[in-house]
CSV table of C-alpha atoms in Angstrom, one decimal:
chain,number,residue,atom,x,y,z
X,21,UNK,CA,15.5,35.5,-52.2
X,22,UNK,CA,18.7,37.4,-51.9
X,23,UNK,CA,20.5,39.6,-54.8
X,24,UNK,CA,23.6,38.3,-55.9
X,25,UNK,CA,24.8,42.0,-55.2
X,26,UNK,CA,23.0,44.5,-52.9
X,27,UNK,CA,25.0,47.7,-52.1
X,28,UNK,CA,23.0,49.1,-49.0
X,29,UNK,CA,23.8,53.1,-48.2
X,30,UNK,CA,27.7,52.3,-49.1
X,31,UNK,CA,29.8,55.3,-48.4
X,32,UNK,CA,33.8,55.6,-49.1
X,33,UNK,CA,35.9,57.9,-48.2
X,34,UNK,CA,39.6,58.5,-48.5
X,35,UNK,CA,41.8,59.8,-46.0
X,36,UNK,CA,44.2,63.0,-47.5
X,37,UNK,CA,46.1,65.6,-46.2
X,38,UNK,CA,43.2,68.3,-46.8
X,39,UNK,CA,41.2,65.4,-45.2
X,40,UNK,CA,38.1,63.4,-45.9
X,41,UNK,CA,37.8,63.0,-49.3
X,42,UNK,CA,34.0,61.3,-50.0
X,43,UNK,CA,34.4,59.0,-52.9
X,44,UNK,CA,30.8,57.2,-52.9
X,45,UNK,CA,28.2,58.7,-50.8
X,46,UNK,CA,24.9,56.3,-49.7
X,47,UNK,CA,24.8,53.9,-52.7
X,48,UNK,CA,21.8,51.6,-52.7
X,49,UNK,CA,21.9,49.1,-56.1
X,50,UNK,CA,21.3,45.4,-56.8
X,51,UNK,CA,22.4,43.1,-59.3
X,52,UNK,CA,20.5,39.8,-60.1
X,53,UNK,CA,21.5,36.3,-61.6
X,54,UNK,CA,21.2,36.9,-65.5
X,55,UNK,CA,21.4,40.2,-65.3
X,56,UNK,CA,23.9,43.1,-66.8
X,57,UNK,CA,23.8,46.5,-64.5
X,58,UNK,CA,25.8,49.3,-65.6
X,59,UNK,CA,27.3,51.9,-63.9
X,60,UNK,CA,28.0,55.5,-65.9
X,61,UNK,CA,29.5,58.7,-65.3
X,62,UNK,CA,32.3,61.0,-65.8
X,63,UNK,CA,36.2,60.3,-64.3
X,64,UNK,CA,36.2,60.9,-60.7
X,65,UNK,CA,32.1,60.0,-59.9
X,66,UNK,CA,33.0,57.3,-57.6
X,67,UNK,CA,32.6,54.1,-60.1
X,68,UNK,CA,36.2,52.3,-59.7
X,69,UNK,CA,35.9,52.9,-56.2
X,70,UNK,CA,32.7,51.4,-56.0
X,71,UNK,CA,33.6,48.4,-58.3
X,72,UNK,CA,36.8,47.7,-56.0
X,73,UNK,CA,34.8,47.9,-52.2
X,74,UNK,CA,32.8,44.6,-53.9
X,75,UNK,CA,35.3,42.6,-53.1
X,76,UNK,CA,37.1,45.1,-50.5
X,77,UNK,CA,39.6,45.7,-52.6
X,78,UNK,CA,39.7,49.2,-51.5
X,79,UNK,CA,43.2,51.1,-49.9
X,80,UNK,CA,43.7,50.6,-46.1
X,81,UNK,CA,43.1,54.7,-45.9
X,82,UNK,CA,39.3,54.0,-47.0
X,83,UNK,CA,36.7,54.4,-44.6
X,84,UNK,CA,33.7,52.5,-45.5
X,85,UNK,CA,30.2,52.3,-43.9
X,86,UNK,CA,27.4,50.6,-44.9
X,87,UNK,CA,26.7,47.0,-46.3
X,88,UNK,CA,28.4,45.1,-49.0
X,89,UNK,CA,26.1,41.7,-49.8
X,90,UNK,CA,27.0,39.1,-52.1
X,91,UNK,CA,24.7,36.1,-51.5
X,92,UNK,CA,23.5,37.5,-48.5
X,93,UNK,CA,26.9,37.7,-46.6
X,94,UNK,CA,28.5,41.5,-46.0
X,95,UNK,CA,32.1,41.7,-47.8
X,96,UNK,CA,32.8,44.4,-45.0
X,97,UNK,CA,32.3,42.2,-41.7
X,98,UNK,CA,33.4,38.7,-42.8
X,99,UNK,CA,36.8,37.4,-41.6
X,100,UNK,CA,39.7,36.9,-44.0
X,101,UNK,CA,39.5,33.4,-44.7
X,102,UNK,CA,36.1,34.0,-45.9
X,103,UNK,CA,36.7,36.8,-47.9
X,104,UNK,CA,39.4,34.9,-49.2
X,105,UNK,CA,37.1,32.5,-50.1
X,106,UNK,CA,34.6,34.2,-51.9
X,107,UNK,CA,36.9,35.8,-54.2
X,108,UNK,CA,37.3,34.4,-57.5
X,109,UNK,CA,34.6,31.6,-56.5
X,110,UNK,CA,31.7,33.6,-55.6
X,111,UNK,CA,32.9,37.3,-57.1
X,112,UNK,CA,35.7,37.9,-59.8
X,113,UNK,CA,36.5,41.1,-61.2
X,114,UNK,CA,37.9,42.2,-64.8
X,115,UNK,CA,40.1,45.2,-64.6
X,116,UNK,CA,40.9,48.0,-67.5
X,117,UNK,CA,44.1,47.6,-68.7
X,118,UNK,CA,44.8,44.2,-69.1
X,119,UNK,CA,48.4,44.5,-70.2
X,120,UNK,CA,48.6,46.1,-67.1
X,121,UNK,CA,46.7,43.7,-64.5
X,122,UNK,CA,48.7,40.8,-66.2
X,123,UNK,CA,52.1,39.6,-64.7
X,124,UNK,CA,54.5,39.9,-68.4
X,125,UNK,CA,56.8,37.3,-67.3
X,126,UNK,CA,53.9,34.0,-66.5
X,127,UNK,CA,52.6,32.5,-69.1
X,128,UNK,CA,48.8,33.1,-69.9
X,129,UNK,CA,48.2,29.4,-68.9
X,130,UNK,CA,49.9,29.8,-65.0
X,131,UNK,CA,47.9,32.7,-64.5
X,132,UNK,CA,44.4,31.7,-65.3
X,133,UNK,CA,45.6,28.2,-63.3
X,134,UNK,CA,46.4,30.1,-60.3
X,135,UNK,CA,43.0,30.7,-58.7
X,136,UNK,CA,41.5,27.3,-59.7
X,137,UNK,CA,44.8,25.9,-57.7
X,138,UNK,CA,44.2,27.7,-54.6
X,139,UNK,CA,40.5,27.4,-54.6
X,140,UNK,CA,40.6,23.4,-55.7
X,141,UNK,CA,43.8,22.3,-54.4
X,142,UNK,CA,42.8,18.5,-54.7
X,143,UNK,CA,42.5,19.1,-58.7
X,144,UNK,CA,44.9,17.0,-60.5
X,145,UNK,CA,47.2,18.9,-62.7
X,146,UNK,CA,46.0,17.3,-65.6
X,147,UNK,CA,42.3,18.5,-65.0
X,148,UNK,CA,43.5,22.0,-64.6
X,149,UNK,CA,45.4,22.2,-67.9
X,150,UNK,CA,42.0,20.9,-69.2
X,151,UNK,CA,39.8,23.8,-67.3
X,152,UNK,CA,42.3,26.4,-68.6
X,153,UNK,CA,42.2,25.1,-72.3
X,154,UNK,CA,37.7,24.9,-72.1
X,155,UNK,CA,38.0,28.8,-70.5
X,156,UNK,CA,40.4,29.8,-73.5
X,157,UNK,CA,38.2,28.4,-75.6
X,158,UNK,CA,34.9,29.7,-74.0
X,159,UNK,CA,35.9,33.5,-74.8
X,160,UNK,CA,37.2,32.4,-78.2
X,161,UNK,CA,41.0,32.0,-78.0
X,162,UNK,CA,42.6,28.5,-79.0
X,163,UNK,CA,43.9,26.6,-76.5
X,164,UNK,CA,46.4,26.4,-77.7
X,165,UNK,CA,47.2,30.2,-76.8
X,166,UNK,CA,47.7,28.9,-73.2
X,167,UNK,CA,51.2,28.6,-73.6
X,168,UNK,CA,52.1,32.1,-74.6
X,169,UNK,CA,53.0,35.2,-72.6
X,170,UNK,CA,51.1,38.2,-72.5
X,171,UNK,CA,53.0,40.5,-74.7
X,172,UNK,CA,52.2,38.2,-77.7
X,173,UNK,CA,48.9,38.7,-77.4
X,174,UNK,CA,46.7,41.2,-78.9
X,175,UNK,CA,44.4,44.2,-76.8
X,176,UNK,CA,41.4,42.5,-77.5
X,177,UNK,CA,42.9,38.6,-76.7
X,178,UNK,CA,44.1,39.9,-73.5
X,179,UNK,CA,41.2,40.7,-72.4
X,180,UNK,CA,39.7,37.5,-73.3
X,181,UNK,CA,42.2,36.3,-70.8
X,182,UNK,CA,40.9,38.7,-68.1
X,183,UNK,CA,37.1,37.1,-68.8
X,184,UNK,CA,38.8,33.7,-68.7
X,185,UNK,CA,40.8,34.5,-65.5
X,186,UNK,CA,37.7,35.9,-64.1
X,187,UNK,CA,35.5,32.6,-64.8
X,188,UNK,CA,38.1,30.3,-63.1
X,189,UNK,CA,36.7,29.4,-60.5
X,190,UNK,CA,33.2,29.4,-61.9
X,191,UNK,CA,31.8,32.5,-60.2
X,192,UNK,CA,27.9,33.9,-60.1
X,193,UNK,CA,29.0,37.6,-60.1
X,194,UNK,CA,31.6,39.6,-62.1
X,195,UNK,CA,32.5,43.2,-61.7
X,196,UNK,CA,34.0,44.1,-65.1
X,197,UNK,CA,35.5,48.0,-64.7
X,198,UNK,CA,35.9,49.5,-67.5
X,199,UNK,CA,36.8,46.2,-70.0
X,200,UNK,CA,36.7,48.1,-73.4
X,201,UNK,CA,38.9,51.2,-72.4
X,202,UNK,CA,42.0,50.5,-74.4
X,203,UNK,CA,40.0,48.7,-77.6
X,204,UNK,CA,39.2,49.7,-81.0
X,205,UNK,CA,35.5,50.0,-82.1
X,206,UNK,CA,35.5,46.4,-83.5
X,207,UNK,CA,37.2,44.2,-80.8
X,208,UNK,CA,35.2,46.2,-78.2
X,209,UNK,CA,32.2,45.3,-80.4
X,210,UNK,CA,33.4,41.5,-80.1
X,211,UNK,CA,34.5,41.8,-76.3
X,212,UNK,CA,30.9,43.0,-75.8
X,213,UNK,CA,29.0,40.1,-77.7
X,214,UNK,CA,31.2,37.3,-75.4
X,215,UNK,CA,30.5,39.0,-72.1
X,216,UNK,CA,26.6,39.4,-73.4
X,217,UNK,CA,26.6,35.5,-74.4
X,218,UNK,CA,28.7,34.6,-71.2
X,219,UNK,CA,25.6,36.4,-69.1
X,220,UNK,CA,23.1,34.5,-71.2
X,221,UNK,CA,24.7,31.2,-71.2
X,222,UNK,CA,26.3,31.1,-67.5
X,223,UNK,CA,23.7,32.8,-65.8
X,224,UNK,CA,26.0,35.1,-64.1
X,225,UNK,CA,25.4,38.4,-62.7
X,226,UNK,CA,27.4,41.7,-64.0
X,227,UNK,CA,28.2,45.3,-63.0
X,228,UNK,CA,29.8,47.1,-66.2
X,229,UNK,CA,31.4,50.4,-65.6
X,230,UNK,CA,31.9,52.4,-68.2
X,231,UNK,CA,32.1,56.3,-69.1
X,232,UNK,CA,30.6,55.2,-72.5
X,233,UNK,CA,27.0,55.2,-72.9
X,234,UNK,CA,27.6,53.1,-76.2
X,235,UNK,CA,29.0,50.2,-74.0
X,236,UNK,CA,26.6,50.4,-71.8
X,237,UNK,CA,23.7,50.6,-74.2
X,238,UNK,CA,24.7,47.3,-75.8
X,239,UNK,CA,25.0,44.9,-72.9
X,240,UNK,CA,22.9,46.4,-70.2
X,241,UNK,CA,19.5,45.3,-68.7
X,242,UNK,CA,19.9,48.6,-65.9
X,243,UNK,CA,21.3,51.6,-65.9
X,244,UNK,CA,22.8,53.5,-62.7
X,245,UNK,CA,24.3,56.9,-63.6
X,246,UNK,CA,26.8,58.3,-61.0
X,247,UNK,CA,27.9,62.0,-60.5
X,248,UNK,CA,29.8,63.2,-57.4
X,249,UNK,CA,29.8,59.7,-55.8
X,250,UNK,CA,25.6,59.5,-55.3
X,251,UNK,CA,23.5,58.1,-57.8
X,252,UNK,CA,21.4,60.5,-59.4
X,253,UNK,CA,19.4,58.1,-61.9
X,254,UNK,CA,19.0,54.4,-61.9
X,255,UNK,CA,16.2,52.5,-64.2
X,256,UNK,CA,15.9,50.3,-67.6
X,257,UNK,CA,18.2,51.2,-70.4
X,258,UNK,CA,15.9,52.0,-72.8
X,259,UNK,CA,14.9,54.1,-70.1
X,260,UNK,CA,18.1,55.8,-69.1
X,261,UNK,CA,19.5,56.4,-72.9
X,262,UNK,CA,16.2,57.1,-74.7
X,263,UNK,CA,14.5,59.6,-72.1
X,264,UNK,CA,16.9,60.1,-68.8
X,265,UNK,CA,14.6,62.1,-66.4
X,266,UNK,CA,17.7,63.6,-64.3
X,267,UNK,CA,19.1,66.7,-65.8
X,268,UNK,CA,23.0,64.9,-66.0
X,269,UNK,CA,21.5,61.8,-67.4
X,270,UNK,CA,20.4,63.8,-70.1
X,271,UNK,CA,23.4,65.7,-70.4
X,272,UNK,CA,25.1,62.8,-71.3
X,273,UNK,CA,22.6,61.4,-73.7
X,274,UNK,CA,23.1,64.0,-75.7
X,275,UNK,CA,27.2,63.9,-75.7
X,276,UNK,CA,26.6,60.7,-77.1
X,277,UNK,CA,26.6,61.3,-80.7
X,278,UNK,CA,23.3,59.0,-83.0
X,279,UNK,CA,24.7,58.2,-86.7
X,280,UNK,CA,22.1,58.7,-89.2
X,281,UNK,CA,20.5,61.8,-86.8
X,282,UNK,CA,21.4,65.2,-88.1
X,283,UNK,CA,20.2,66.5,-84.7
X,284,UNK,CA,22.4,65.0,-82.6
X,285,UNK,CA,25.2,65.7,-84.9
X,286,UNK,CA,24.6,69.8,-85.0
X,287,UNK,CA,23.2,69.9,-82.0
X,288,UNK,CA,25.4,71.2,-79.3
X,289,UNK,CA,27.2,68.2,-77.0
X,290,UNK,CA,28.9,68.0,-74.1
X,291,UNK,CA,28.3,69.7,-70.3
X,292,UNK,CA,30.1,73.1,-69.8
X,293,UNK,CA,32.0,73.1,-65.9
X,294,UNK,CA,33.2,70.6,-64.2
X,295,UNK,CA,32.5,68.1,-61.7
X,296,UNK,CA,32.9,69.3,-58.3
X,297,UNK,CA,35.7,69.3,-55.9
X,298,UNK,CA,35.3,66.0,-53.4
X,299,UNK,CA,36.6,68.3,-50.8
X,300,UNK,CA,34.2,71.2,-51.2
X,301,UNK,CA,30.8,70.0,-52.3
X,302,UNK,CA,28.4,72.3,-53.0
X,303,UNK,CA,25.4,72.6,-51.1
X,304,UNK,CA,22.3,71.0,-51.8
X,305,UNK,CA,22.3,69.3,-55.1
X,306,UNK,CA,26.0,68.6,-56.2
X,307,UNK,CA,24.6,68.9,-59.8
X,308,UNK,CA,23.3,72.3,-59.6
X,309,UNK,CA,26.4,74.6,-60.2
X,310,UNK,CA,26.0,73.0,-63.4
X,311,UNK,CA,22.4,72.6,-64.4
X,312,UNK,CA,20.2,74.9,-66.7
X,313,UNK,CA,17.2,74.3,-64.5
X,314,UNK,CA,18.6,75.0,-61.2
X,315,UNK,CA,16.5,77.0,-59.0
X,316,UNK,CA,16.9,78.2,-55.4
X,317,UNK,CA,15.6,75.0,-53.9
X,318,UNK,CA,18.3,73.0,-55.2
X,319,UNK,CA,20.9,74.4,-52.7
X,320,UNK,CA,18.6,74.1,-49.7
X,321,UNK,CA,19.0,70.2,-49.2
X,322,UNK,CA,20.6,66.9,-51.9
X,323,UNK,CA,17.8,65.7,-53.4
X,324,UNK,CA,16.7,61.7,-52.4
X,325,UNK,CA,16.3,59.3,-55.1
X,326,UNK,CA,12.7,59.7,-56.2
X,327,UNK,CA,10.9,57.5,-58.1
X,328,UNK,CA,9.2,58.8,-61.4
X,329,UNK,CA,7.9,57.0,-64.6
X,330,UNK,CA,9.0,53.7,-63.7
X,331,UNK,CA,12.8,54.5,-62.5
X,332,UNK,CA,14.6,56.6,-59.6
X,333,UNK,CA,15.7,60.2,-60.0
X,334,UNK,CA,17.6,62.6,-58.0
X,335,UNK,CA,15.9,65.6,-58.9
X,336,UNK,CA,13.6,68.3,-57.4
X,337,UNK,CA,12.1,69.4,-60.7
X,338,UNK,CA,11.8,65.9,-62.6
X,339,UNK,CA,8.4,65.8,-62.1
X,340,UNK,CA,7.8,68.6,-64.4
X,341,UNK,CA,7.1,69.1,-68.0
């Protein structure tokens, strides 16, 4: 049976004037009907760009190899008219930003119309109306809202009417990049509980980027942690936030802060450094300019995706005590 989503060695690159600049290097990942994968890592790993080549949304400077399949088909080789096609139908995707991604000067109600016009053209307009109001309503906004433009709508209800643009046309896989960003705690809380129900009631399929762990930790079934465009960790998410194996995955478990645990709150957070330059990789592991447990062998050769304990890990030493 295929994956809704399988990412097979996907590689991007951008063309600059220093040159190549590697953005996601040899990505393997699945997503499954019912399921909630999430992607984490710092700015600049590689997870936008790997949320956008889904649907080959990607600039015309990007060089991509590797395979892209949703339902079995590869994004990267079909024609346009299919590609076309499977946007918004098969695939949808929920930006950051909403206030942003929406057009200020259509009202809500023409722009979550617009892909159920082009993909059902034969709909009557009276039955659209009706889809838009049962979508408004489906990620708790009246109907009523429909008629309203987007500046007089709240954060939080605009996104509702990214979720509701994205479910249009009935897709089986969402991307949703970074849908909380812009949120305070308790909208993001409620944003998360409708896309968790939505998963649970639809049957959809969803890759969540996020830089928050806490995000992540609510909704997801799997966890894939980026860093340098590879992915250095990928299991459960009980597995990921409660023992990561890879020396970043645990790095950012514990610049996550824990109420109620004095440890985590005196205990030092955060990752001294920074990520490293696209254009001059280090050699070997990418992590290891970084890590506290580096050793000589970690600059000889990057380190495959091993697995260990039930989950996959990018690490020489995380077999060791």
């Amino acid at each position: 049976m295929d994956h809704l989503l399988e990412l097979r060695g996907l590689t991007v690159a951008y063309r600059t004037e220093e040159g190549r600049l590697p953005a996601v290097r040899g990505v393997d990942l699945c997503v499954d009907a019912g399921e909630v994968v999430g992607i984490a890592g710092e700015s600049g790993c590689g997870k936008s760009t790997l949320a956008s080549t889904v649907l080959r949304l990607q600039p015309k400077d990007a060089l991509v190899a590797g395979e892209v399949l949703v339902s079995g088909r590869d994004v990267l080789t079909m024609g346009w008219g299919d590609l076309r096609a499977l946007r918004w139908a098969e695939a949808a995707i929920v930006f950051q930003g909403a206030l942003h991604s929406l057009n200020p000067v259509r009202r809500v109600e023409t722009q979550i119309a617009e892909p159920i016009r082009l993909h059902e053209p034969d709909l009557p307009v009276a039955d659209v109306g009706a889809r838009v109001g049962e979508l408004l309503e489906q990620v708790g906004l009246p109907a009523a809202r429909s008629r309203v433009y987007p500046h007089q709508l709240s954060g939080g209800q605009r996104q509702r009417v990214m979720i509701a643009m994205a479910l249009a046309c009935r897709p089986q896989l969402i991307i949703a990049d970074e849908p909380t960003t812009a949120l305070d705690v308790m909208v993001q809380a409620q944003i998360l509980d409708l896309i968790s129900g939505l998963v649970r009631d639809l049957g959809v399929g969803l890759m969540i980027i996020s830089h928050d762990l806490s995000v992540l930790a609510d909704v997801c079934d799997r966890v894939a942690v980026m860093y340098a465009g590879r992915v250095v960790e990928c299991g459960s998410a009980d597995q990921v936030f409660s023992s990561p194996a890879h020396p970043y995955a645990q790095a950012l478990s514990r610049a996550f802060p824990r109420v109620g645990d004095a440890a985590a709150r005196y205990a030092p957070a955060g990752l001294a450094g920074d990520p490293p330059d696209p254009h001059d990789l280090p050699p070997g592991c990418s992590f290891a300019p970084r890590c506290a447990r580096m050793i000589d062998a970690c600059t000889e050769a990057e380190p495959p995706l091993l697995q260990v304990g039930g989950r996959q890990a990018a690490c020489i030493r995380v077999g060791e005590a």
